[in-house]
Amino acid sequence: MTAPAAVSTTGNAWTRLPVAARIAIVYVLARLITTAFFLFAASLSAEGSRFGVAPSLPDLAIGWDAQWYWTVAVSGYPSQLPLAEAGHIAENAWAFMPLYAYLSAGVGFFLGSWGAGAVVVSLIAGYGACAVLHAMLRERIGGDAAMWAVVLFSCGPLAALFQVGYAETLFLFLLFLAIRCVQRRRWGWLYLLVPAMGFTRPGILAFALFLGLYGIHRFLRRRREALPARDVAHIVSLGALATLVGFSWQWIAAAVTGDPGAYLATELAWRRNWLGGESGFVPVDGWVKAAGFWFTQWGLGPEMGYISLFLLVLAVAAGLLLLPQVNKLGIEVRLWSASYLIYLLLVFFPQSSVFRLLVPASPLFGALAVPKSLPWRLGMLALALVGQWWWIYNMYALGNTYWQIP
């Protein structure tokens, strides 16, 4: 058999496989690469690292914020908020939603430990997220590009999250299902998915904004695309539900602790570690303060930080509006990405976890997969793997300075 014929036969065998099987093969290979990175990072871990000398894979899997989810599963939420030495509210479990913690505990009951359950939940949810991402993008950019989007997503810089005790992959699975339901206008499922997302990880208010923008988009296009009263009713009802769920955790924390500001004070406790004193929450203020803080740390001065923040916002907005590769992803992906980035701009203080916080914008990997050039796609994959190793090395092999916190 000649070489071209062998390549053709291999290609045909690949395309004859069911899509779910192809995604599974890509996903398993990606997880093996990530596991190799973790093992290498463990071999480089030393006494100065948070994890000590030569930690095991289970040690790494339940490190950092996974400990908070474990605390939620084992001890629940405090009825009395802990105080730091300075007298303000200290870090505590109210910053972490319950669904992933308790689901991992349920699975872990049969596997012998919470950590084992957490990794299994993350792995299964990660595969589900890959499968739904492919379905979301296939009709917009084609099957080949959608598969490359899955490759880049499963091998991306934050791919370690697929196999550690973090709620991100479960949230992504639920989120992608919700976006797919909007694409297909399967509104009924969203009444289950919205509360599930809201109690998995912060971000459901971004989905409420997404539904609002999507409703405006459908209204403006009503002469070109019918807007049935049924769709209007569901969009409004689901937007209200997402908003209600988004604020419900604050109300629950207030009811349990007796402190109306318990949740916001808890979230601000992490920010105080970077800025010291913190007066309270003001929308967008986190990014402004971070711009001044980081650019001062880098010796460039706060003014340069403010200018850079302004230019960054303009660049991101222009990319979402003007880049043809992004436009190909469809209005639902674009509006979700815009909504989530606006949400981060309103509530987040950028620090070492900024890369992890950007993971819900992962459908944008589809834009990187649109160009059909194989060298381009392989180059993007190489950059993704380099970024993944850099993140694992800093967060798990080193993990000993203030900017090495995932």
CSV table of C-alpha atoms in Angstrom, one decimal:
chain,number,residue,atom,x,y,z
A,1,MET,CA,0.0,0.0,0.0
A,2,THR,CA,1.4,3.4,-0.9
A,3,ALA,CA,1.8,6.1,1.6
A,4,PRO,CA,-1.0,8.3,0.2
A,5,ALA,CA,-3.3,5.3,0.2
A,6,ALA,CA,-2.4,4.5,3.8
A,7,VAL,CA,-3.1,8.1,4.9
A,8,SER,CA,-6.4,8.0,3.0
A,9,THR,CA,-7.4,4.7,4.6
A,10,THR,CA,-6.5,6.0,8.1
A,11,GLY,CA,-8.5,9.2,7.4
A,12,ASN,CA,-11.5,7.2,6.3
A,13,ALA,CA,-11.3,4.9,9.3
A,14,TRP,CA,-11.3,8.0,11.5
A,15,THR,CA,-14.3,9.6,9.8
A,16,ARG,CA,-16.3,6.4,10.0
A,17,LEU,CA,-16.1,6.4,13.8
A,18,PRO,CA,-19.1,7.9,15.5
A,19,VAL,CA,-18.5,11.5,16.6
A,20,ALA,CA,-18.9,10.6,20.2
A,21,ALA,CA,-16.1,8.0,19.8
A,22,ARG,CA,-13.8,10.5,18.1
A,23,ILE,CA,-14.3,13.0,20.8
A,24,ALA,CA,-13.6,10.3,23.4
A,25,ILE,CA,-10.3,9.4,21.7
A,26,VAL,CA,-9.3,13.1,21.6
A,27,TYR,CA,-10.3,13.6,25.2
A,28,VAL,CA,-8.5,10.5,26.5
A,29,LEU,CA,-5.3,11.5,24.7
A,30,ALA,CA,-5.6,15.0,26.1
A,31,ARG,CA,-6.0,13.7,29.6
A,32,LEU,CA,-2.9,11.4,29.2
A,33,ILE,CA,-0.9,14.5,28.2
A,34,THR,CA,-2.2,16.4,31.2
A,35,THR,CA,-1.4,13.5,33.5
A,36,ALA,CA,2.2,13.4,32.1
A,37,PHE,CA,2.5,17.1,32.8
A,38,PHE,CA,1.2,16.6,36.4
A,39,LEU,CA,3.7,13.7,37.0
A,40,PHE,CA,6.6,15.9,35.6
A,41,ALA,CA,5.4,18.8,37.8
A,42,ALA,CA,5.3,16.5,40.9
A,43,SER,CA,8.9,15.4,40.2
A,44,LEU,CA,10.0,19.0,40.2
A,45,SER,CA,8.1,20.0,43.3
A,46,ALA,CA,10.4,20.8,46.2
A,47,GLU,CA,10.2,21.8,49.8
A,48,GLY,CA,9.2,25.4,48.9
A,49,SER,CA,6.1,24.3,47.1
A,50,ARG,CA,2.7,24.2,48.7
A,51,PHE,CA,2.7,20.4,47.9
A,52,GLY,CA,6.1,19.5,49.2
A,53,VAL,CA,8.5,17.0,47.7
A,54,ALA,CA,7.2,14.6,45.0
A,55,PRO,CA,3.5,14.9,45.7
A,56,SER,CA,1.2,12.2,44.4
A,57,LEU,CA,-1.5,12.8,41.7
A,58,PRO,CA,-4.3,12.6,44.3
A,59,ASP,CA,-2.4,15.2,46.4
A,60,LEU,CA,-2.4,17.6,43.4
A,61,ALA,CA,-6.0,16.8,42.5
A,62,ILE,CA,-7.4,17.9,45.9
A,63,GLY,CA,-5.1,20.9,46.2
A,64,TRP,CA,-5.9,24.6,46.3
A,65,ASP,CA,-9.6,25.4,46.1
A,66,ALA,CA,-10.5,21.7,46.0
A,67,GLN,CA,-10.0,21.8,49.7
A,68,TRP,CA,-12.8,24.3,50.1
A,69,TYR,CA,-15.2,22.1,48.1
A,70,TRP,CA,-14.1,19.2,50.4
A,71,THR,CA,-14.8,21.4,53.4
A,72,VAL,CA,-18.3,22.1,52.1
A,73,ALA,CA,-18.9,18.4,51.6
A,74,VAL,CA,-17.6,17.4,55.1
A,75,SER,CA,-18.5,20.4,57.3
A,76,GLY,CA,-21.1,22.4,55.4
A,77,TYR,CA,-21.2,26.2,55.7
A,78,PRO,CA,-20.4,28.2,58.8
A,79,SER,CA,-23.3,29.8,60.6
A,80,GLN,CA,-20.9,32.2,62.2
A,81,LEU,CA,-18.5,33.9,59.8
A,82,PRO,CA,-14.8,33.6,60.8
A,83,LEU,CA,-12.8,36.8,61.4
A,84,ALA,CA,-9.3,37.6,60.4
A,85,GLU,CA,-6.8,39.2,62.9
A,86,ALA,CA,-7.7,42.6,61.6
A,87,GLY,CA,-11.3,42.1,62.4
A,88,HIS,CA,-12.8,41.7,59.0
A,89,ILE,CA,-14.5,38.6,57.5
A,90,ALA,CA,-11.9,35.9,56.7
A,91,GLU,CA,-12.0,33.5,53.7
A,92,ASN,CA,-14.6,30.8,54.3
A,93,ALA,CA,-16.8,28.2,52.5
A,94,TRP,CA,-19.6,30.6,51.5
A,95,ALA,CA,-17.5,31.6,48.4
A,96,PHE,CA,-18.1,28.0,47.0
A,97,MET,CA,-21.4,26.7,45.7
A,98,PRO,CA,-22.7,23.3,46.9
A,99,LEU,CA,-23.7,21.2,43.9
A,100,TYR,CA,-20.2,20.1,42.8
A,101,ALA,CA,-19.1,19.5,46.4
A,102,TYR,CA,-22.0,17.3,47.3
A,103,LEU,CA,-22.2,15.5,44.0
A,104,SER,CA,-18.5,14.6,44.4
A,105,ALA,CA,-19.2,13.4,47.9
A,106,GLY,CA,-22.0,11.2,46.6
A,107,VAL,CA,-19.8,9.6,43.9
A,108,GLY,CA,-16.9,9.5,46.3
A,109,PHE,CA,-19.0,7.4,48.7
A,110,PHE,CA,-18.8,4.5,46.3
A,111,LEU,CA,-15.1,5.1,45.4
A,112,GLY,CA,-13.7,5.5,48.9
A,113,SER,CA,-12.9,9.2,49.1
A,114,TRP,CA,-14.3,12.6,48.3
A,115,GLY,CA,-11.2,13.3,46.1
A,116,ALA,CA,-11.8,10.3,43.9
A,117,GLY,CA,-15.4,11.3,43.5
A,118,ALA,CA,-14.4,14.9,42.6
A,119,VAL,CA,-11.9,13.7,39.9
A,120,VAL,CA,-14.5,11.3,38.4
A,121,VAL,CA,-17.1,14.1,38.3
A,122,SER,CA,-14.7,16.5,36.7
A,123,LEU,CA,-13.5,13.9,34.1
A,124,ILE,CA,-17.0,12.9,33.1
A,125,ALA,CA,-18.3,16.4,33.0
A,126,GLY,CA,-15.3,17.4,30.9
A,127,TYR,CA,-16.1,14.8,28.3
A,128,GLY,CA,-19.7,15.9,28.3
A,129,ALA,CA,-18.6,19.5,27.8
A,130,CYS,CA,-16.4,18.5,24.8
A,131,ALA,CA,-19.3,16.6,23.2
A,132,VAL,CA,-21.7,19.5,23.7
A,133,LEU,CA,-19.2,22.1,22.5
A,134,HIS,CA,-18.8,20.1,19.3
A,135,ALA,CA,-22.6,20.0,18.8
A,136,MET,CA,-22.7,23.8,19.5
A,137,LEU,CA,-20.1,24.6,16.8
A,138,ARG,CA,-20.6,21.9,14.2
A,139,GLU,CA,-23.6,23.6,12.5
A,140,ARG,CA,-21.7,27.0,12.4
A,141,ILE,CA,-18.2,26.1,11.4
A,142,GLY,CA,-18.4,22.5,10.1
A,143,GLY,CA,-17.5,19.2,11.7
A,144,ASP,CA,-13.8,19.4,11.0
A,145,ALA,CA,-13.3,22.8,12.6
A,146,ALA,CA,-15.6,21.8,15.5
A,147,MET,CA,-13.4,18.8,16.2
A,148,TRP,CA,-10.3,21.0,16.2
A,149,ALA,CA,-12.1,23.3,18.6
A,150,VAL,CA,-12.6,20.3,20.9
A,151,VAL,CA,-8.9,19.5,20.5
A,152,LEU,CA,-7.9,23.0,21.5
A,153,PHE,CA,-10.4,23.1,24.4
A,154,SER,CA,-9.4,19.7,25.8
A,155,CYS,CA,-5.6,20.5,25.5
A,156,GLY,CA,-5.9,24.2,26.4
A,157,PRO,CA,-3.8,26.1,29.0
A,158,LEU,CA,-6.4,25.4,31.7
A,159,ALA,CA,-6.9,21.7,30.8
A,160,ALA,CA,-5.7,20.6,34.2
A,161,LEU,CA,-9.1,21.6,35.5
A,162,PHE,CA,-10.6,18.5,33.8
A,163,GLN,CA,-8.9,16.3,36.4
A,164,VAL,CA,-8.8,18.2,39.7
A,165,GLY,CA,-11.4,18.9,42.3
A,166,TYR,CA,-12.7,22.1,40.9
A,167,ALA,CA,-16.3,22.9,39.8
A,168,GLU,CA,-15.3,24.4,36.5
A,169,THR,CA,-15.9,21.4,34.2
A,170,LEU,CA,-19.3,20.6,35.7
A,171,PHE,CA,-20.2,24.2,35.2
A,172,LEU,CA,-19.0,24.2,31.6
A,173,PHE,CA,-21.0,21.0,30.9
A,174,LEU,CA,-24.2,22.6,32.2
A,175,LEU,CA,-23.4,25.9,30.5
A,176,PHE,CA,-22.8,24.4,27.1
A,177,LEU,CA,-26.0,22.4,27.4
A,178,ALA,CA,-27.8,25.6,28.3
A,179,ILE,CA,-26.4,27.5,25.3
A,180,ARG,CA,-27.2,24.5,23.1
A,181,CYS,CA,-30.8,24.6,24.3
A,182,VAL,CA,-31.0,28.3,23.4
A,183,GLN,CA,-29.6,27.5,19.9
A,184,ARG,CA,-32.3,24.7,19.5
A,185,ARG,CA,-34.9,26.7,21.5
A,186,ARG,CA,-35.5,23.8,23.8
A,187,TRP,CA,-36.6,26.1,26.6
A,188,GLY,CA,-38.0,23.5,29.0
A,189,TRP,CA,-34.6,22.0,29.9
A,190,LEU,CA,-33.3,25.5,30.9
A,191,TYR,CA,-35.6,25.5,33.9
A,192,LEU,CA,-33.5,22.7,35.3
A,193,LEU,CA,-30.1,23.8,33.9
A,194,VAL,CA,-30.3,27.4,35.2
A,195,PRO,CA,-30.6,26.5,38.9
A,196,ALA,CA,-28.0,23.7,38.5
A,197,MET,CA,-25.5,26.2,37.0
A,198,GLY,CA,-26.3,28.8,39.7
A,199,PHE,CA,-25.4,26.4,42.5
A,200,THR,CA,-22.3,25.0,40.9
A,201,ARG,CA,-20.2,28.1,40.4
A,202,PRO,CA,-20.7,31.9,40.3
A,203,GLY,CA,-21.6,33.2,36.8
A,204,ILE,CA,-25.4,32.6,36.5
A,205,LEU,CA,-26.0,36.4,36.5
A,206,ALA,CA,-23.9,36.5,33.3
A,207,PHE,CA,-26.4,34.0,31.8
A,208,ALA,CA,-29.3,36.3,32.8
A,209,LEU,CA,-27.6,39.1,30.9
A,210,PHE,CA,-27.0,36.7,28.0
A,211,LEU,CA,-30.8,35.9,27.9
A,212,GLY,CA,-31.6,39.6,28.0
A,213,LEU,CA,-29.3,40.4,25.1
A,214,TYR,CA,-30.5,37.4,23.2
A,215,GLY,CA,-34.1,38.6,23.6
A,216,ILE,CA,-33.2,42.0,22.3
A,217,HIS,CA,-31.5,40.4,19.3
A,218,ARG,CA,-34.5,38.3,18.5
A,219,PHE,CA,-36.8,41.3,18.9
A,220,LEU,CA,-34.7,43.4,16.5
A,221,ARG,CA,-34.8,40.6,13.9
A,222,ARG,CA,-38.5,39.8,14.3
A,223,ARG,CA,-39.3,40.9,10.8
A,224,ARG,CA,-36.7,38.5,9.3
A,225,GLU,CA,-37.1,35.7,11.8
A,226,ALA,CA,-40.4,35.0,13.6
A,227,LEU,CA,-40.5,35.7,17.3
A,228,PRO,CA,-43.4,33.6,18.7
A,229,ALA,CA,-45.1,34.7,22.0
A,230,ARG,CA,-44.0,31.3,23.4
A,231,ASP,CA,-40.3,32.3,22.9
A,232,VAL,CA,-40.8,35.7,24.4
A,233,ALA,CA,-42.5,34.2,27.5
A,234,HIS,CA,-39.7,31.7,28.0
A,235,ILE,CA,-36.8,34.2,27.5
A,236,VAL,CA,-38.4,36.6,30.0
A,237,SER,CA,-39.2,33.9,32.5
A,238,LEU,CA,-35.8,32.3,32.3
A,239,GLY,CA,-34.0,35.6,32.5
A,240,ALA,CA,-36.0,36.3,35.7
A,241,LEU,CA,-35.2,32.8,37.0
A,242,ALA,CA,-31.5,33.2,36.3
A,243,THR,CA,-31.5,36.6,38.1
A,244,LEU,CA,-33.4,35.1,41.1
A,245,VAL,CA,-30.9,32.2,41.3
A,246,GLY,CA,-28.0,34.6,40.9
A,247,PHE,CA,-28.9,36.5,44.0
A,248,SER,CA,-30.3,33.6,46.0
A,249,TRP,CA,-27.0,32.5,47.4
A,250,GLN,CA,-26.5,35.9,49.0
A,251,TRP,CA,-29.9,35.6,50.6
A,252,ILE,CA,-29.2,32.0,51.8
A,253,ALA,CA,-25.8,33.1,53.3
A,254,ALA,CA,-27.6,36.0,55.0
A,255,ALA,CA,-30.3,33.8,56.4
A,256,VAL,CA,-27.9,31.2,57.8
A,257,THR,CA,-25.3,33.7,59.2
A,258,GLY,CA,-27.6,36.5,60.2
A,259,ASP,CA,-25.3,38.9,58.2
A,260,PRO,CA,-26.9,40.5,55.2
A,261,GLY,CA,-23.5,41.1,53.6
A,262,ALA,CA,-22.1,37.7,54.4
A,263,TYR,CA,-21.5,36.6,50.8
A,264,LEU,CA,-20.0,39.8,49.5
A,265,ALA,CA,-17.8,40.1,52.5
A,266,THR,CA,-16.6,36.6,52.0
A,267,GLU,CA,-15.8,37.2,48.3
A,268,LEU,CA,-13.9,40.5,49.2
A,269,ALA,CA,-11.9,38.6,51.8
A,270,TRP,CA,-9.7,37.2,49.0
A,271,ARG,CA,-9.3,40.6,47.5
A,272,ARG,CA,-7.9,41.9,50.7
A,273,ASN,CA,-5.0,39.5,50.5
A,274,TRP,CA,-3.9,41.6,47.5
A,275,LEU,CA,-4.9,45.1,48.3
A,276,GLY,CA,-5.1,45.2,52.1
A,277,GLY,CA,-8.1,47.3,53.3
A,278,GLU,CA,-11.2,47.1,51.2
A,279,SER,CA,-14.2,49.3,51.7
A,280,GLY,CA,-16.8,47.3,49.8
A,281,PHE,CA,-18.0,46.1,46.4
A,282,VAL,CA,-18.3,48.6,43.6
A,283,PRO,CA,-18.9,47.4,40.0
A,284,VAL,CA,-15.8,47.6,37.7
A,285,ASP,CA,-13.8,49.0,40.7
A,286,GLY,CA,-11.9,45.7,40.9
A,287,TRP,CA,-10.4,46.0,37.4
A,288,VAL,CA,-9.5,49.7,37.9
A,289,LYS,CA,-7.8,48.9,41.2
A,290,ALA,CA,-6.0,45.9,39.7
A,291,ALA,CA,-4.8,47.9,36.7
A,292,GLY,CA,-3.2,50.4,39.1
A,293,PHE,CA,-1.9,47.7,41.4
A,294,TRP,CA,-0.3,45.4,38.9
A,295,PHE,CA,1.3,48.1,36.7
A,296,THR,CA,2.8,49.7,39.8
A,297,GLN,CA,4.2,46.3,40.8
A,298,TRP,CA,5.7,46.0,37.3
A,299,GLY,CA,7.3,49.5,37.6
A,300,LEU,CA,5.1,51.0,34.9
A,301,GLY,CA,2.9,53.2,37.0
A,302,PRO,CA,-0.8,53.2,37.6
A,303,GLU,CA,-1.6,55.6,34.7
A,304,MET,CA,-0.2,53.1,32.2
A,305,GLY,CA,-2.4,50.5,33.9
A,306,TYR,CA,-5.6,52.5,33.4
A,307,ILE,CA,-4.7,53.2,29.7
A,308,SER,CA,-4.0,49.5,29.1
A,309,LEU,CA,-7.3,48.5,30.7
A,310,PHE,CA,-9.2,50.9,28.5
A,311,LEU,CA,-7.4,49.6,25.4
A,312,LEU,CA,-8.0,46.0,26.5
A,313,VAL,CA,-11.7,46.5,26.8
A,314,LEU,CA,-11.8,48.2,23.4
A,315,ALA,CA,-9.8,45.3,21.8
A,316,VAL,CA,-12.0,42.6,23.2
A,317,ALA,CA,-15.2,44.4,22.2
A,318,ALA,CA,-13.8,44.9,18.7
A,319,GLY,CA,-12.8,41.2,18.5
A,320,LEU,CA,-16.3,40.0,19.4
A,321,LEU,CA,-18.0,42.5,17.0
A,322,LEU,CA,-15.7,42.5,14.0
A,323,LEU,CA,-13.6,39.3,13.7
A,324,PRO,CA,-15.1,37.1,11.0
A,325,GLN,CA,-13.8,33.9,12.8
A,326,VAL,CA,-15.8,34.9,15.9
A,327,ASN,CA,-18.9,35.9,13.8
A,328,LYS,CA,-18.9,32.4,12.3
A,329,LEU,CA,-19.5,30.9,15.8
A,330,GLY,CA,-23.1,32.1,15.9
A,331,ILE,CA,-25.0,34.8,17.8
A,332,GLU,CA,-25.5,32.7,20.9
A,333,VAL,CA,-21.8,32.0,21.5
A,334,ARG,CA,-21.0,35.7,20.8
A,335,LEU,CA,-23.6,37.0,23.1
A,336,TRP,CA,-22.7,34.6,25.8
A,337,SER,CA,-19.0,35.5,25.5
A,338,ALA,CA,-19.8,39.2,25.7
A,339,SER,CA,-22.1,38.7,28.6
A,340,TYR,CA,-19.6,36.7,30.6
A,341,LEU,CA,-16.8,39.1,29.9
A,342,ILE,CA,-19.0,42.0,31.0
A,343,TYR,CA,-19.9,40.1,34.1
A,344,LEU,CA,-16.2,39.7,34.9
A,345,LEU,CA,-15.5,43.3,34.2
A,346,LEU,CA,-18.2,44.2,36.7
A,347,VAL,CA,-17.4,41.9,39.6
A,348,PHE,CA,-13.8,40.5,39.4
A,349,PHE,CA,-10.5,41.7,40.7
A,350,PRO,CA,-7.9,40.3,38.2
A,351,GLN,CA,-5.1,38.4,39.9
A,352,SER,CA,-3.5,35.0,39.5
A,353,SER,CA,-6.8,33.1,39.0
A,354,VAL,CA,-7.8,35.4,36.1
A,355,PHE,CA,-7.0,32.6,33.5
A,356,ARG,CA,-9.2,30.1,35.4
A,357,LEU,CA,-12.0,32.7,35.5
A,358,LEU,CA,-11.9,33.1,31.8
A,359,VAL,CA,-12.6,29.4,31.1
A,360,PRO,CA,-16.4,29.9,30.7
A,361,ALA,CA,-15.5,31.8,27.5
A,362,SER,CA,-14.1,28.6,26.0
A,363,PRO,CA,-16.5,28.4,23.1
A,364,LEU,CA,-14.3,31.1,21.6
A,365,PHE,CA,-11.8,28.3,20.9
A,366,GLY,CA,-13.9,27.7,17.9
A,367,ALA,CA,-12.7,30.9,16.4
A,368,LEU,CA,-9.1,29.6,16.5
A,369,ALA,CA,-10.2,26.4,14.7
A,370,VAL,CA,-11.9,28.2,11.8
A,371,PRO,CA,-8.8,28.7,9.6
A,372,LYS,CA,-8.4,25.5,7.6
A,373,SER,CA,-4.6,25.7,7.5
A,374,LEU,CA,-3.1,22.6,9.2
A,375,PRO,CA,0.1,24.5,10.2
A,376,TRP,CA,-2.1,27.1,11.8
A,377,ARG,CA,-4.1,24.5,13.8
A,378,LEU,CA,-1.0,22.6,14.8
A,379,GLY,CA,0.6,25.9,15.9
A,380,MET,CA,-2.5,26.7,18.0
A,381,LEU,CA,-2.3,23.2,19.6
A,382,ALA,CA,1.4,23.7,20.4
A,383,LEU,CA,0.7,27.0,22.0
A,384,ALA,CA,-2.1,25.5,24.0
A,385,LEU,CA,0.1,22.7,25.3
A,386,VAL,CA,2.9,25.1,26.2
A,387,GLY,CA,0.4,27.2,28.1
A,388,GLN,CA,-0.9,24.2,29.8
A,389,TRP,CA,2.5,23.1,31.0
A,390,TRP,CA,3.4,26.7,32.1
A,391,TRP,CA,0.2,26.8,34.2
A,392,ILE,CA,0.7,23.4,35.8
A,393,TYR,CA,4.3,24.0,36.5
A,394,ASN,CA,3.7,27.4,38.2
A,395,MET,CA,0.5,26.4,40.1
A,396,TYR,CA,1.5,22.9,41.1
A,397,ALA,CA,5.3,22.4,40.9
A,398,LEU,CA,6.1,25.8,42.4
A,399,GLY,CA,3.0,27.3,44.0
A,400,ASN,CA,5.0,29.3,46.4
A,401,THR,CA,4.4,33.0,45.6
A,402,TYR,CA,1.3,35.2,45.6
A,403,TRP,CA,0.8,35.0,41.8
A,404,GLN,CA,0.9,31.2,41.7
A,405,ILE,CA,-2.6,30.5,43.0
A,406,PRO,CA,-4.9,28.9,40.5
